Coordinates of C-alpha atoms and ligand atoms in Angstrom, one line a residue:
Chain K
X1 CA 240.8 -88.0 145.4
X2 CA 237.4 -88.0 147.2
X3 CA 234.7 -90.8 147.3
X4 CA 233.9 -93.4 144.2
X5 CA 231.0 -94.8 144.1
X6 CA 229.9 -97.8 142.0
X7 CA 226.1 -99.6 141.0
X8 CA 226.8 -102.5 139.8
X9 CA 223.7 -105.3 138.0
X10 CA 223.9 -109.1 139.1
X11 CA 224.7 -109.7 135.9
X12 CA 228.1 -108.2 135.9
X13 CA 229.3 -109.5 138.9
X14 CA 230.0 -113.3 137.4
X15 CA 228.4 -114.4 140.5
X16 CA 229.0 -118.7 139.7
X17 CA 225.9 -121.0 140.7
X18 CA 228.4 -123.2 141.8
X19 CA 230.2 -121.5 144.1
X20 CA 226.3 -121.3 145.8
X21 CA 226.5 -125.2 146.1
X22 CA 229.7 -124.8 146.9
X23 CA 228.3 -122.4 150.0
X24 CA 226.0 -124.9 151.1
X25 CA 228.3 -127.8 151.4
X26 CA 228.7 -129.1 148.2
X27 CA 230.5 -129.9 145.7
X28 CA 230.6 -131.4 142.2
X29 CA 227.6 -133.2 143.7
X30 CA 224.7 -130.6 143.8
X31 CA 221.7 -132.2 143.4
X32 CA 220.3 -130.7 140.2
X33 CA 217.0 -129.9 141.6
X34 CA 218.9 -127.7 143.8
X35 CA 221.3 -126.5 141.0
X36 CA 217.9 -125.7 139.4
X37 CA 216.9 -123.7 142.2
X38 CA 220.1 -121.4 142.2
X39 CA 219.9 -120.6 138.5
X40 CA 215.9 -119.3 138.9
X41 CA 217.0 -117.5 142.2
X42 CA 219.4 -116.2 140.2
X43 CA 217.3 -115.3 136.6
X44 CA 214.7 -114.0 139.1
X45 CA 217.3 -111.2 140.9
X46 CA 218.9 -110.6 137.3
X47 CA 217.6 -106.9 138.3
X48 CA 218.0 -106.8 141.4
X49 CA 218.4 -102.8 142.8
X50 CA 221.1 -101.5 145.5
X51 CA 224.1 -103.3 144.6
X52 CA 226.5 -100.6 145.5
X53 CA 230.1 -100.2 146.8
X54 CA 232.3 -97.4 147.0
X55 CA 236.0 -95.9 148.6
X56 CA 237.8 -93.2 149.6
X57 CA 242.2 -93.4 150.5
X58 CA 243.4 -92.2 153.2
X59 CA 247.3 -92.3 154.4
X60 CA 248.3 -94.4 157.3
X61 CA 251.0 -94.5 160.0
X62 CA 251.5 -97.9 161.1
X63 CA 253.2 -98.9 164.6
X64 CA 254.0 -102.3 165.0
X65 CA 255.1 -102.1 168.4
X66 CA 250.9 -102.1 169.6
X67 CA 249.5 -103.1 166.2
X68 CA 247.8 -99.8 165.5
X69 CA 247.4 -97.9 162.4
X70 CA 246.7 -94.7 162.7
X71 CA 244.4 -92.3 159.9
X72 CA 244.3 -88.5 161.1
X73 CA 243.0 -88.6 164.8
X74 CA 241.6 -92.4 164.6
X75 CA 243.4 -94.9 166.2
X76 CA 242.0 -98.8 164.4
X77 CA 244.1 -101.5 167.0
X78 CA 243.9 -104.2 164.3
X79 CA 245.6 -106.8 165.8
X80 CA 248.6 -108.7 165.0
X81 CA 247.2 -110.8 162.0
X82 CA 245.7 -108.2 160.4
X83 CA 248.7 -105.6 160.9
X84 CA 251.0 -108.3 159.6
X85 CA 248.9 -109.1 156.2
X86 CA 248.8 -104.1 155.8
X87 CA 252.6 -104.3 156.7
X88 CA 254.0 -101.5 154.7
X89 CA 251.0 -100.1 153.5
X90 CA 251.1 -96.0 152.8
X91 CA 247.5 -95.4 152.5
X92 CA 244.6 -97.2 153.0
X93 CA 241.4 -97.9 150.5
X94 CA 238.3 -97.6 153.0
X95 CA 235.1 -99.6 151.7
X96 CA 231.9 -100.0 152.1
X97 CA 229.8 -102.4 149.9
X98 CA 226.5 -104.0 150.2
X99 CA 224.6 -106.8 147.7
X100 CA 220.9 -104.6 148.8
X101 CA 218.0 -104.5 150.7
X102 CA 216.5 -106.6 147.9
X103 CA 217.9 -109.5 148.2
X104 CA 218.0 -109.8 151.7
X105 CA 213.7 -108.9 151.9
X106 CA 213.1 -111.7 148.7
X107 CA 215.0 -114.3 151.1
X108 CA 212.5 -113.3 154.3
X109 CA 209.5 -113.4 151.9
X110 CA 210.4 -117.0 150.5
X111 CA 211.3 -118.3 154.0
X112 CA 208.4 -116.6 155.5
X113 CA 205.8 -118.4 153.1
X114 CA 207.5 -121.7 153.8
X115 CA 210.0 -121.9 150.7
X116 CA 212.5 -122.8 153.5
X117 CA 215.2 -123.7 150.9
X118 CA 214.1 -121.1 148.1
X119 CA 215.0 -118.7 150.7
X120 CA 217.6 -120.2 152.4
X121 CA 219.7 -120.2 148.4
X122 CA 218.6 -116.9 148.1
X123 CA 220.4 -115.9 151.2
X124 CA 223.6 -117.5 150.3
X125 CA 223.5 -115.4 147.0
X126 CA 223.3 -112.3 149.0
X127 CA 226.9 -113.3 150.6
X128 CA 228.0 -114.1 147.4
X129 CA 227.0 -111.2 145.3
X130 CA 228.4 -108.9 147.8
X131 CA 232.0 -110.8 147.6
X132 CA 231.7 -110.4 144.2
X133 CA 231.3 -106.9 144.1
X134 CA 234.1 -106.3 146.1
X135 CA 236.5 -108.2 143.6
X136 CA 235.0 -105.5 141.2
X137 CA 235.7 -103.3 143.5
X138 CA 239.2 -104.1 144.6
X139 CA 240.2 -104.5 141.0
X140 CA 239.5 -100.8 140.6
X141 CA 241.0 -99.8 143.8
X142 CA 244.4 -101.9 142.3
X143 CA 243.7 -99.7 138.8
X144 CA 244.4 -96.4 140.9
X145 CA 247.5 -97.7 142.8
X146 CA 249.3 -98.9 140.2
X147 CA 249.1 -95.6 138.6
X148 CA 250.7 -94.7 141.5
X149 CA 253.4 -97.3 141.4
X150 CA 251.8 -98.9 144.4
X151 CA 250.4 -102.4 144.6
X152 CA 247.1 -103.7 147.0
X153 CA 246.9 -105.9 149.8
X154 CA 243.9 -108.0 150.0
X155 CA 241.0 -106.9 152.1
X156 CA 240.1 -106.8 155.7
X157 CA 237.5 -106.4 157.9
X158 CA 236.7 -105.0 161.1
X159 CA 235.5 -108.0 163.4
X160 CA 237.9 -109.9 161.9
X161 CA 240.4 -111.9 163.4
X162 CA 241.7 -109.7 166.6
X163 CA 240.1 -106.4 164.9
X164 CA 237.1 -105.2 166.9
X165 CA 234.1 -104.7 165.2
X166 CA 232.6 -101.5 166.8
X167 CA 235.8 -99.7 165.3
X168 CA 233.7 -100.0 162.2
X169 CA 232.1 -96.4 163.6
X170 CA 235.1 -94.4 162.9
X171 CA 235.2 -96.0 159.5
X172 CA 232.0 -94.9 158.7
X173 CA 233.0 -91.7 159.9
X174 CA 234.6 -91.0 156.4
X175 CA 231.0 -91.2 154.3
X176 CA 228.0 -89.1 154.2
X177 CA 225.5 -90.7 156.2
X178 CA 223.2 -94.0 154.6
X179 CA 226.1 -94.3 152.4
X180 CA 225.5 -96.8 149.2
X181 CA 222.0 -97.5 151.6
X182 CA 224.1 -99.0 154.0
X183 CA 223.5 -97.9 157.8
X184 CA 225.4 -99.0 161.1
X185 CA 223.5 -99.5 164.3
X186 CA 224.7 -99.3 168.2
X187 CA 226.1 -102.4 168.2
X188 CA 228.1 -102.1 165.1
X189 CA 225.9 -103.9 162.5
X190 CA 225.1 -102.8 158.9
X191 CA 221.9 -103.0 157.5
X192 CA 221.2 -104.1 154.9
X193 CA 223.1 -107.3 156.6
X194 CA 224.7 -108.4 153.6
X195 CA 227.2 -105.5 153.5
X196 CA 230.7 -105.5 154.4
X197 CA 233.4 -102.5 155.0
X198 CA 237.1 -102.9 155.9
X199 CA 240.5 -101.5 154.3
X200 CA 242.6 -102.5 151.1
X201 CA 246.4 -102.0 152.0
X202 CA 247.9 -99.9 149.3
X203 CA 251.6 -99.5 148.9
X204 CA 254.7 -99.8 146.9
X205 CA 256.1 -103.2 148.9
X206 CA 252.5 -104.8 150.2
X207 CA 251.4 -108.3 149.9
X208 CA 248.5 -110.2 148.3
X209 CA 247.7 -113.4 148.7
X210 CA 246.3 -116.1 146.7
X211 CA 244.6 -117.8 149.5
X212 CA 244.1 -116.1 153.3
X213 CA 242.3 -119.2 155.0
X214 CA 245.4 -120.7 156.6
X215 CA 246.0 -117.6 158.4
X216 CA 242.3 -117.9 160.4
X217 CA 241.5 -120.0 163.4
X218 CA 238.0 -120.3 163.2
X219 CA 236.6 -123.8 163.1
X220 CA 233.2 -123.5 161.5
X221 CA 233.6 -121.1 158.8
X222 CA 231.5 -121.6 155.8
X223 CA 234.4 -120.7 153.5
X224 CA 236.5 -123.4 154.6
X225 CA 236.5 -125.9 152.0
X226 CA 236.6 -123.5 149.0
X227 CA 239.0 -123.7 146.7
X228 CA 241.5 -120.4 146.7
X229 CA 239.5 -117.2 145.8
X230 CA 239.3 -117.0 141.8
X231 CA 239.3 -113.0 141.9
X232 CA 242.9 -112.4 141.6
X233 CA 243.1 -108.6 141.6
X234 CA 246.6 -108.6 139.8
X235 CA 246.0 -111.2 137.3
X236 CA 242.6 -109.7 136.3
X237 CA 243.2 -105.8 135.5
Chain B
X1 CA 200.9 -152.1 159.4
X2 CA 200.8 -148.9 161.7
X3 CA 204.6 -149.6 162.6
X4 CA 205.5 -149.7 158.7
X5 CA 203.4 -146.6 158.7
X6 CA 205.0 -145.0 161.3
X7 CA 208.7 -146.0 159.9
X8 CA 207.9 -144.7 156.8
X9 CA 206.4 -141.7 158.2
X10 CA 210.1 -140.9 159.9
X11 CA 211.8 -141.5 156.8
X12 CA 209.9 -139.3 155.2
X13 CA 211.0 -136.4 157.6
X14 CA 214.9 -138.2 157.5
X15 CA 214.6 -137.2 153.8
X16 CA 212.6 -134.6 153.4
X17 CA 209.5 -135.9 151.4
X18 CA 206.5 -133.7 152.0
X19 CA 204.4 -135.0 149.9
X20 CA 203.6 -137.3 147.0
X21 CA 204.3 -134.6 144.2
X22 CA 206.9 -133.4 145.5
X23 CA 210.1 -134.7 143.3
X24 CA 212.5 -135.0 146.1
X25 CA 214.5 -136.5 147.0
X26 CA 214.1 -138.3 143.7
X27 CA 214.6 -142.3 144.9
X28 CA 211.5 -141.2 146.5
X29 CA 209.6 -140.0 144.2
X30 CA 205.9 -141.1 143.4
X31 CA 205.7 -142.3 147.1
X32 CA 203.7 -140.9 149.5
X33 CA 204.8 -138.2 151.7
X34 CA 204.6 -136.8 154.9
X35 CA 201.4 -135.5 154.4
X36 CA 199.5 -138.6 153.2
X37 CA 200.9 -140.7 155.7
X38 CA 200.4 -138.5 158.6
X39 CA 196.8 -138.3 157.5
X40 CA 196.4 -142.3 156.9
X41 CA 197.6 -142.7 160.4
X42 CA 195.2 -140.1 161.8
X43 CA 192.4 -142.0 159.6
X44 CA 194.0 -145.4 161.1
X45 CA 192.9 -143.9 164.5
X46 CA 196.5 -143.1 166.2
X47 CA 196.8 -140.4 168.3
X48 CA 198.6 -136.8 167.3
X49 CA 200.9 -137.7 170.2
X50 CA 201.9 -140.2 169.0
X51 CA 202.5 -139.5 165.7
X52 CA 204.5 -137.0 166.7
X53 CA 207.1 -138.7 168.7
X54 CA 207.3 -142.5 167.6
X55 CA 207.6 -140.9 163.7
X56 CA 208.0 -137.4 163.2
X57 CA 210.5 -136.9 166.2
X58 CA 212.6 -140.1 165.1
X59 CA 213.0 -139.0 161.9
X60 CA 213.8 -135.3 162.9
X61 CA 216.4 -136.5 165.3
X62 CA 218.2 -138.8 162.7
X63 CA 218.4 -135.3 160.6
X64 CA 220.1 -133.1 163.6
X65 CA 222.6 -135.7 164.5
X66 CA 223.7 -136.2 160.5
X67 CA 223.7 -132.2 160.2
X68 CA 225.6 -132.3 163.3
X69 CA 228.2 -134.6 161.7
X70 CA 228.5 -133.0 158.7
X71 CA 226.9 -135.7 157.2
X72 CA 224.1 -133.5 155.9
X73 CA 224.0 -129.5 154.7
X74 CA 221.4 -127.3 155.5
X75 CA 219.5 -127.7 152.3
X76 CA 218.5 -131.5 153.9
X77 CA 217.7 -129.9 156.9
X78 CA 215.3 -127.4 155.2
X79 CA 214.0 -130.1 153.4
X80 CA 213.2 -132.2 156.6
X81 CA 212.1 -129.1 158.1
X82 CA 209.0 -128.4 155.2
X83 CA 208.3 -132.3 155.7
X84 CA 207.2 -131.5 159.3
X85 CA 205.4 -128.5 158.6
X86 CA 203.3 -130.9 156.0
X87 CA 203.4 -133.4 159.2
X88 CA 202.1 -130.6 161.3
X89 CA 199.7 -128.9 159.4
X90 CA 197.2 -132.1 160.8
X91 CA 198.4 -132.4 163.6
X92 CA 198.2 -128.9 164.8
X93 CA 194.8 -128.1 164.9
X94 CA 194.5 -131.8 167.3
X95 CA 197.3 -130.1 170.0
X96 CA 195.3 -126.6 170.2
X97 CA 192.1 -128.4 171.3
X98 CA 193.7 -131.0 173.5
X99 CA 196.0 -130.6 176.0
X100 CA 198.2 -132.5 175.3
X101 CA 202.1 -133.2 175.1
X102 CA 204.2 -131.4 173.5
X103 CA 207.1 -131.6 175.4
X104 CA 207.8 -128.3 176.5
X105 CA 208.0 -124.8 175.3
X106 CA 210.9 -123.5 173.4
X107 CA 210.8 -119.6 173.1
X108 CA 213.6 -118.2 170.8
X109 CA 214.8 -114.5 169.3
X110 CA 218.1 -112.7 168.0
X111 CA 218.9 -110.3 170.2
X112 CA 218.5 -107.0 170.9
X113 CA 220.8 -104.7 167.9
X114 CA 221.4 -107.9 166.2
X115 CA 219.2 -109.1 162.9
X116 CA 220.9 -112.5 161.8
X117 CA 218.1 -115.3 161.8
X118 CA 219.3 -117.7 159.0
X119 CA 221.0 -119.6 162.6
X120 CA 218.4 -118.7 164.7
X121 CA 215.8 -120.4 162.0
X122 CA 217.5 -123.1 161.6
X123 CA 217.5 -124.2 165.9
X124 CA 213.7 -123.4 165.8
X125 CA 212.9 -125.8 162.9
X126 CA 214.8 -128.5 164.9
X127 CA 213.3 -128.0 168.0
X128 CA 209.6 -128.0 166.8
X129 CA 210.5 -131.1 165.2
X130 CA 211.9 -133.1 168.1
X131 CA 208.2 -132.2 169.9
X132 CA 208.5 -128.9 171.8
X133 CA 206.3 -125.7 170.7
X134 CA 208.3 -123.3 169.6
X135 CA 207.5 -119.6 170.1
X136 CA 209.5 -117.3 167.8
X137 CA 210.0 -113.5 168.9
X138 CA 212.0 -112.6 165.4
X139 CA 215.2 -110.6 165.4
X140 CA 216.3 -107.3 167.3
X141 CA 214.2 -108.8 170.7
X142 CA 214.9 -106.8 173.9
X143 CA 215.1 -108.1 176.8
X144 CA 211.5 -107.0 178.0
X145 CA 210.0 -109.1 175.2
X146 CA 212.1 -112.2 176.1
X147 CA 210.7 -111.8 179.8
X148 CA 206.9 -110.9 178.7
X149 CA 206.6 -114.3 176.6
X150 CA 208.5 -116.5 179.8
X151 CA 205.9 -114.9 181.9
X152 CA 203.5 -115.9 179.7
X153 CA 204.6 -119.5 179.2
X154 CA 205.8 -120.4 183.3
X155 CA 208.1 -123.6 182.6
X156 CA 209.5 -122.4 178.8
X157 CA 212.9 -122.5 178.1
X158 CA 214.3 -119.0 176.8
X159 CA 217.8 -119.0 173.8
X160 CA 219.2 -116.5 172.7
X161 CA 220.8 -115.9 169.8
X162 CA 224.0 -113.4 168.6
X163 CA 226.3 -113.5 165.7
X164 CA 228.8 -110.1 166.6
X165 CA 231.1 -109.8 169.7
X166 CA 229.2 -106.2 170.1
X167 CA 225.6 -108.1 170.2
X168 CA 227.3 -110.2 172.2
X169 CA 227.3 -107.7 175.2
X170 CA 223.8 -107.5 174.6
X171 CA 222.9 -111.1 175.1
X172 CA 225.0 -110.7 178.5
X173 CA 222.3 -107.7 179.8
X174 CA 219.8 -109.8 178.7
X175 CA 220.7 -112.6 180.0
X176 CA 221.7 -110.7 183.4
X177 CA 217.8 -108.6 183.1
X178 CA 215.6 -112.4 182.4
X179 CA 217.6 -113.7 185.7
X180 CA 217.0 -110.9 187.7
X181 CA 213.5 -111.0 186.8
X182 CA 213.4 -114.9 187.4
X183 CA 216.3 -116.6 188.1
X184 CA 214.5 -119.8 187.6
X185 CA 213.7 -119.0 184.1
X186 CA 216.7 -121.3 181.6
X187 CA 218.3 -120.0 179.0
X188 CA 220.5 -121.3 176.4
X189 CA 222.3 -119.2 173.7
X190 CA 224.3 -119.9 170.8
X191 CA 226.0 -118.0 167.9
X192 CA 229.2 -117.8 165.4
X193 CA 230.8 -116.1 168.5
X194 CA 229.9 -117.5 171.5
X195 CA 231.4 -119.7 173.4
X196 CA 230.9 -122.3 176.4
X197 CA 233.4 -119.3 178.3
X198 CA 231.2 -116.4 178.0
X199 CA 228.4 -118.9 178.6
X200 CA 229.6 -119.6 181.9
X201 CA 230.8 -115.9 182.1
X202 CA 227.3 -114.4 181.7
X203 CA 225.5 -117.0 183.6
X204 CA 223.3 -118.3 181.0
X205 CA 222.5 -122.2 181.6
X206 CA 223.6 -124.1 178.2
X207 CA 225.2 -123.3 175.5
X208 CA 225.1 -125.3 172.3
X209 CA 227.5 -124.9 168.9
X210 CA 224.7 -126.3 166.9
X211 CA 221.0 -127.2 166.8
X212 CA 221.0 -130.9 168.1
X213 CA 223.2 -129.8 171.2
X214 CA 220.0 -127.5 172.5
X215 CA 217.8 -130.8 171.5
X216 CA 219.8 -133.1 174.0
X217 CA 219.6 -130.2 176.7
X218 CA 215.8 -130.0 176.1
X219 CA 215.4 -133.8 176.5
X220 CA 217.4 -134.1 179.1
X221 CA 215.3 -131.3 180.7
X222 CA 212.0 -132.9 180.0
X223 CA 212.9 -136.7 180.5
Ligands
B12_1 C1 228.6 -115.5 155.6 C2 229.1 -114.5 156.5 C3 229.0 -113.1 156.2 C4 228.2 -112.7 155.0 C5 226.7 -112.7 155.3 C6 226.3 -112.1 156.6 C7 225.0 -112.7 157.1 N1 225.0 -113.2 158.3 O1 224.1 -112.9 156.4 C8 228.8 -111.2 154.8 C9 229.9 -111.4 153.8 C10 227.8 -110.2 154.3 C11 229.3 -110.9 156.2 C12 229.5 -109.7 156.7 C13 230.1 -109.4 157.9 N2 230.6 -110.3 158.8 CO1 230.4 -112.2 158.6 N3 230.4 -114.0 158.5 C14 229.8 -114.9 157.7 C15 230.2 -116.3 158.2 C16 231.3 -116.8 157.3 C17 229.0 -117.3 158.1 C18 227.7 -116.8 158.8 C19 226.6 -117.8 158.4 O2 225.7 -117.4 157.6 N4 226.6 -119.0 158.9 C20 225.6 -120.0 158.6 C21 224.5 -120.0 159.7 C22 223.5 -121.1 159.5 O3 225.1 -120.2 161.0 P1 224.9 -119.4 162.3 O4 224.1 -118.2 162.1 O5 226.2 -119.3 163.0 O6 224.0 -120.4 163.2 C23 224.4 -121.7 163.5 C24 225.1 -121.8 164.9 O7 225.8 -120.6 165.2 C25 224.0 -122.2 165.8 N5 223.2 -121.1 166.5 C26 222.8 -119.9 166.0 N6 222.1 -119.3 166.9 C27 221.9 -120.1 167.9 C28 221.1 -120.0 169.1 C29 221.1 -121.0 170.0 C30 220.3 -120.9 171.3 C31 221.9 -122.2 169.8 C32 221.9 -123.3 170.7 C33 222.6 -122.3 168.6 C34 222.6 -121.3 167.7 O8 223.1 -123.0 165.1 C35 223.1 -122.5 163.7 C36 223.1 -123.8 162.8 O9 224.2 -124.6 163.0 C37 230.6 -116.1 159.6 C38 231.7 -117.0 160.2 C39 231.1 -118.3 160.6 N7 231.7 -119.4 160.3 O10 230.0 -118.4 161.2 C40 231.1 -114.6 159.6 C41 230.9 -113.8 160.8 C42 229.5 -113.9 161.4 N8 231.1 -112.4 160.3 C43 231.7 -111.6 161.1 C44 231.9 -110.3 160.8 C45 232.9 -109.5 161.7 C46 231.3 -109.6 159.7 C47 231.3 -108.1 159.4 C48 231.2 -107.2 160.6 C49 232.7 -107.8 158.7 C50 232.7 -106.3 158.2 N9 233.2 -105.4 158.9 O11 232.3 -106.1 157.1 C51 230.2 -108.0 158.5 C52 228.9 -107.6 159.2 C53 227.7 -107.5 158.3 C54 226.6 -106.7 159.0 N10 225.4 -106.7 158.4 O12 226.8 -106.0 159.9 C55 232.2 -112.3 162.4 C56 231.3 -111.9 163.6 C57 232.1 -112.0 164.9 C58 232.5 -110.6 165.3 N11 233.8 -110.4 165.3 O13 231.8 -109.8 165.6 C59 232.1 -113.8 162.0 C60 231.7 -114.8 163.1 C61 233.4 -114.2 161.3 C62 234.6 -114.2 162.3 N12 235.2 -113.2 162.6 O14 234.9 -115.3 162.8 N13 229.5 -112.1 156.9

């Protein structure tokens, strides 16, 4: 099997205003004029261009003993937490998705003629749409493998926990160049920046999980007080 | 009278009401705003200084220490931050003639290989509203551009801003190139990955997790 690409429309992606307020802190207690100005941010990117995410598999060898798994020639030292969550994977779904240049250049223009929040919301929907199309994403990726008798492991990135960022080069390695419009600089960042890439475990005794935040330190993450993620790849395909 | 003023003029920027029209927040609403009352106290004769830091600054403070606490989310701060920029669309032209106080000169940019600024943005609009000029270089800054604008402004305060461990290494050159230049020159940094470790590490001279922390080293600075 070689590369699968997708486009996908905002609309498709059940990208929920709430979980925006949720993004900026709160809860059941969004102001409405904010509300309000999620829902037009929203209407107004209804046709919003480059939403695009694709994969290719590759087979893994796994060694526990220095947390590496191997594909061909590339060694990726992912670190004990994420080697733990791919234990027993077989192969490997390599991603690369990104919500667009569009979104990311209507949030500079707002914030650049002083619609501090517009833009500021409009930002927050770029990380959301591109979560989002990753569920779609991941859902298809779970289609293939359990035609194979395999099940899917949630996903992971490089960068995080002890997984180092810049080994996001040798994953890039596997797409034509400017893949999905998504490029990688020097120091390992994408552009457009609200992209992600990483790997979806795939095999016949892997794990998904409900909820991943208890296994991250980090203190200040935006994603802390959400309620367990709502894309539950084996429920929904 | 000018003290009510004054008060209300920092609540104003507490709350983020720029201006009369403007529908929030909505216990405000129909009430003047920054922008009328910064006006009214210019008209009533007070100086732009002063304006600034018995109301404008008050206020702006109030905002970094409740973000700080998680008291507030950035929408508030945003909010607050548009107040000022009503505030300081009088007060403006009144600092480029005169030359007077602002308290110092903050210059600020992501660095080199790095283009996150939603973070970076956010310390800017804090800093110009606790007094201090703020000179924003953008995203992607090298370290050439950090040095050209100290050199330009003797006495500013450089930060630095980084949100990958890769971009990271590049804060540390830059930090290393600025102080090799001038090791007088300060610089703070700050950034999802950074530390008060690799602070100390590269040799940079504060580092702050949030936007009030490089407030408090600027005062501290300047008092
Ligand atoms: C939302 C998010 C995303 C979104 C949006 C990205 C974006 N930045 O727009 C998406 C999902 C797209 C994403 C993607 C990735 N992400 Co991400 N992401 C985050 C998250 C959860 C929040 C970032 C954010 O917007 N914060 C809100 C803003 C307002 O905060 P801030 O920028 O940190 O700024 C505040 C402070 O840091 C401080 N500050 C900032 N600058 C300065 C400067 C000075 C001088 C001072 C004093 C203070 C200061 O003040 C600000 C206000 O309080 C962070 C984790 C976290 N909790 O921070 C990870 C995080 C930034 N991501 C990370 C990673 C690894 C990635 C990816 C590389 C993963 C991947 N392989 O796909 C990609 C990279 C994308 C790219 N373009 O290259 C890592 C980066 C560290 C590292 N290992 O390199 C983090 C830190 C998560 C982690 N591992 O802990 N990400």
């Amino acid at each position: 099997m070689g590369i699968k690409k997708f486009t996908y429309k905002l609309g498709e992606l059940n990208v929920d205003p709430d979980a925006i307020c949720n993004l900026m802190g709160y809860g059941e207690d969004c102001p409405p004029e904010i509300k309000q100005i999620v829902l037009d941010e929203l209407d107004g990117l209804r046709d919003a261009i480059g939403i695009e995410a694709g994969f290719l598999f590759r087979n893994v060898e796994m060694f526990e003993d220095n947390f590496l798994i191997k594909i061909g020639e590339h060694n990726y030292e992912v670190g004990k937490a994420v080697f733990k969550l791919l234990r027993n994977s077989s192969s490997v779904a390599v991603f690369i998705c990104t919500a667009g240049e569009q979104i990311s250049h209507r949030s500079k223009e707002l914030m650049a003629k002083g619609e501090l929040l517009e833009g500021y919301v409009v930002d927050l929907i770029g990380n959301e749409v591109v979560e989002r199309a990753m569920d779609k994403l991941h859902i298809e990726v779970n289609g293939i493998a359990k035609d194979l008798g395999c099940k899917v492991t949630n996903r992971y990135s490089p960068g995080y926990c002890d997984w180092h960022v810049k080994e996001q080069h040798q994953l890039f390695s596997y797409f034509p160049n400017d893949f999905c419009g998504v490029s990688l600089n020097k120091s390992a960042l994408m552009t457009p920046v609200k992209s992600l890439s990483g790997f979806i475990g795939i095999g016949e005794d892997v794990k998904y999980f409900d909820y991943t935040c208890h296994l991250c330190q980090s203190a200040n993450c935006l994603y802390s007080n959400r309620k367990p993620a709502k894309a539950n790849v084996n429920a929904s395909s | 009278m000018m003290e009510e003023l004054l008060a209300k003029l920092s609540d104003c920027i507490e709350f983020g009401k720029i201006n009369k029209v403007s529908p929030y927040p909505p216990n405000m609403k129909d009430m003047d705003g920054a922008d009328e009352i910064t006006k009214q106290l210019l008209d009533g004769g007070m100086s732009a200084d002063d304006i600034l830091q018995k109301g404008l600054v008050i206020g702006m403070e109030k905002v970094g220490v409740k973000f700080r606490e998680n008291k507030v989310f950035v929408p508030q701060v945003l909010m607050s931050a548009k107040a000022m920029d009503a505030a300081m669309a009088h007060l403006k032209p009144i600092f480029a003639e005169s030359s007077s106080s602002r308290k110092g000169t903050f210059i600020i940019g992501t660095v080199e290989g790095d283009l996150h600024d939603i973070g970076k943005n956010l310390v800017a609009m804090m800093v110009e509203g606790n007094g201090y000029e703020v000179i924003d270089l953008g995203v992607d800054v090298k370290a050439e551009k950090f040095i050209e604008a100290a050199d330009a402004h003797p006495g500013a305060v450089l930060a630095l801003s980084a949100l990958l461990t890769t971009t990271m290494e590049n804060m540390k050159q830059i930090t290393k190139a600025i102080k090799e230049h001038n090791s007088a020159i300060q610089i703070c940094i700050g950034g999802a990955p950074i530390t008060q470790e690799f602070c100390d590490q590269i040799g940079a001279d504060s580092y702050n997790p949030d936007p009030q922390g490089v407030v408090e080293f600027l005062n501290a600075k300047s008092a």
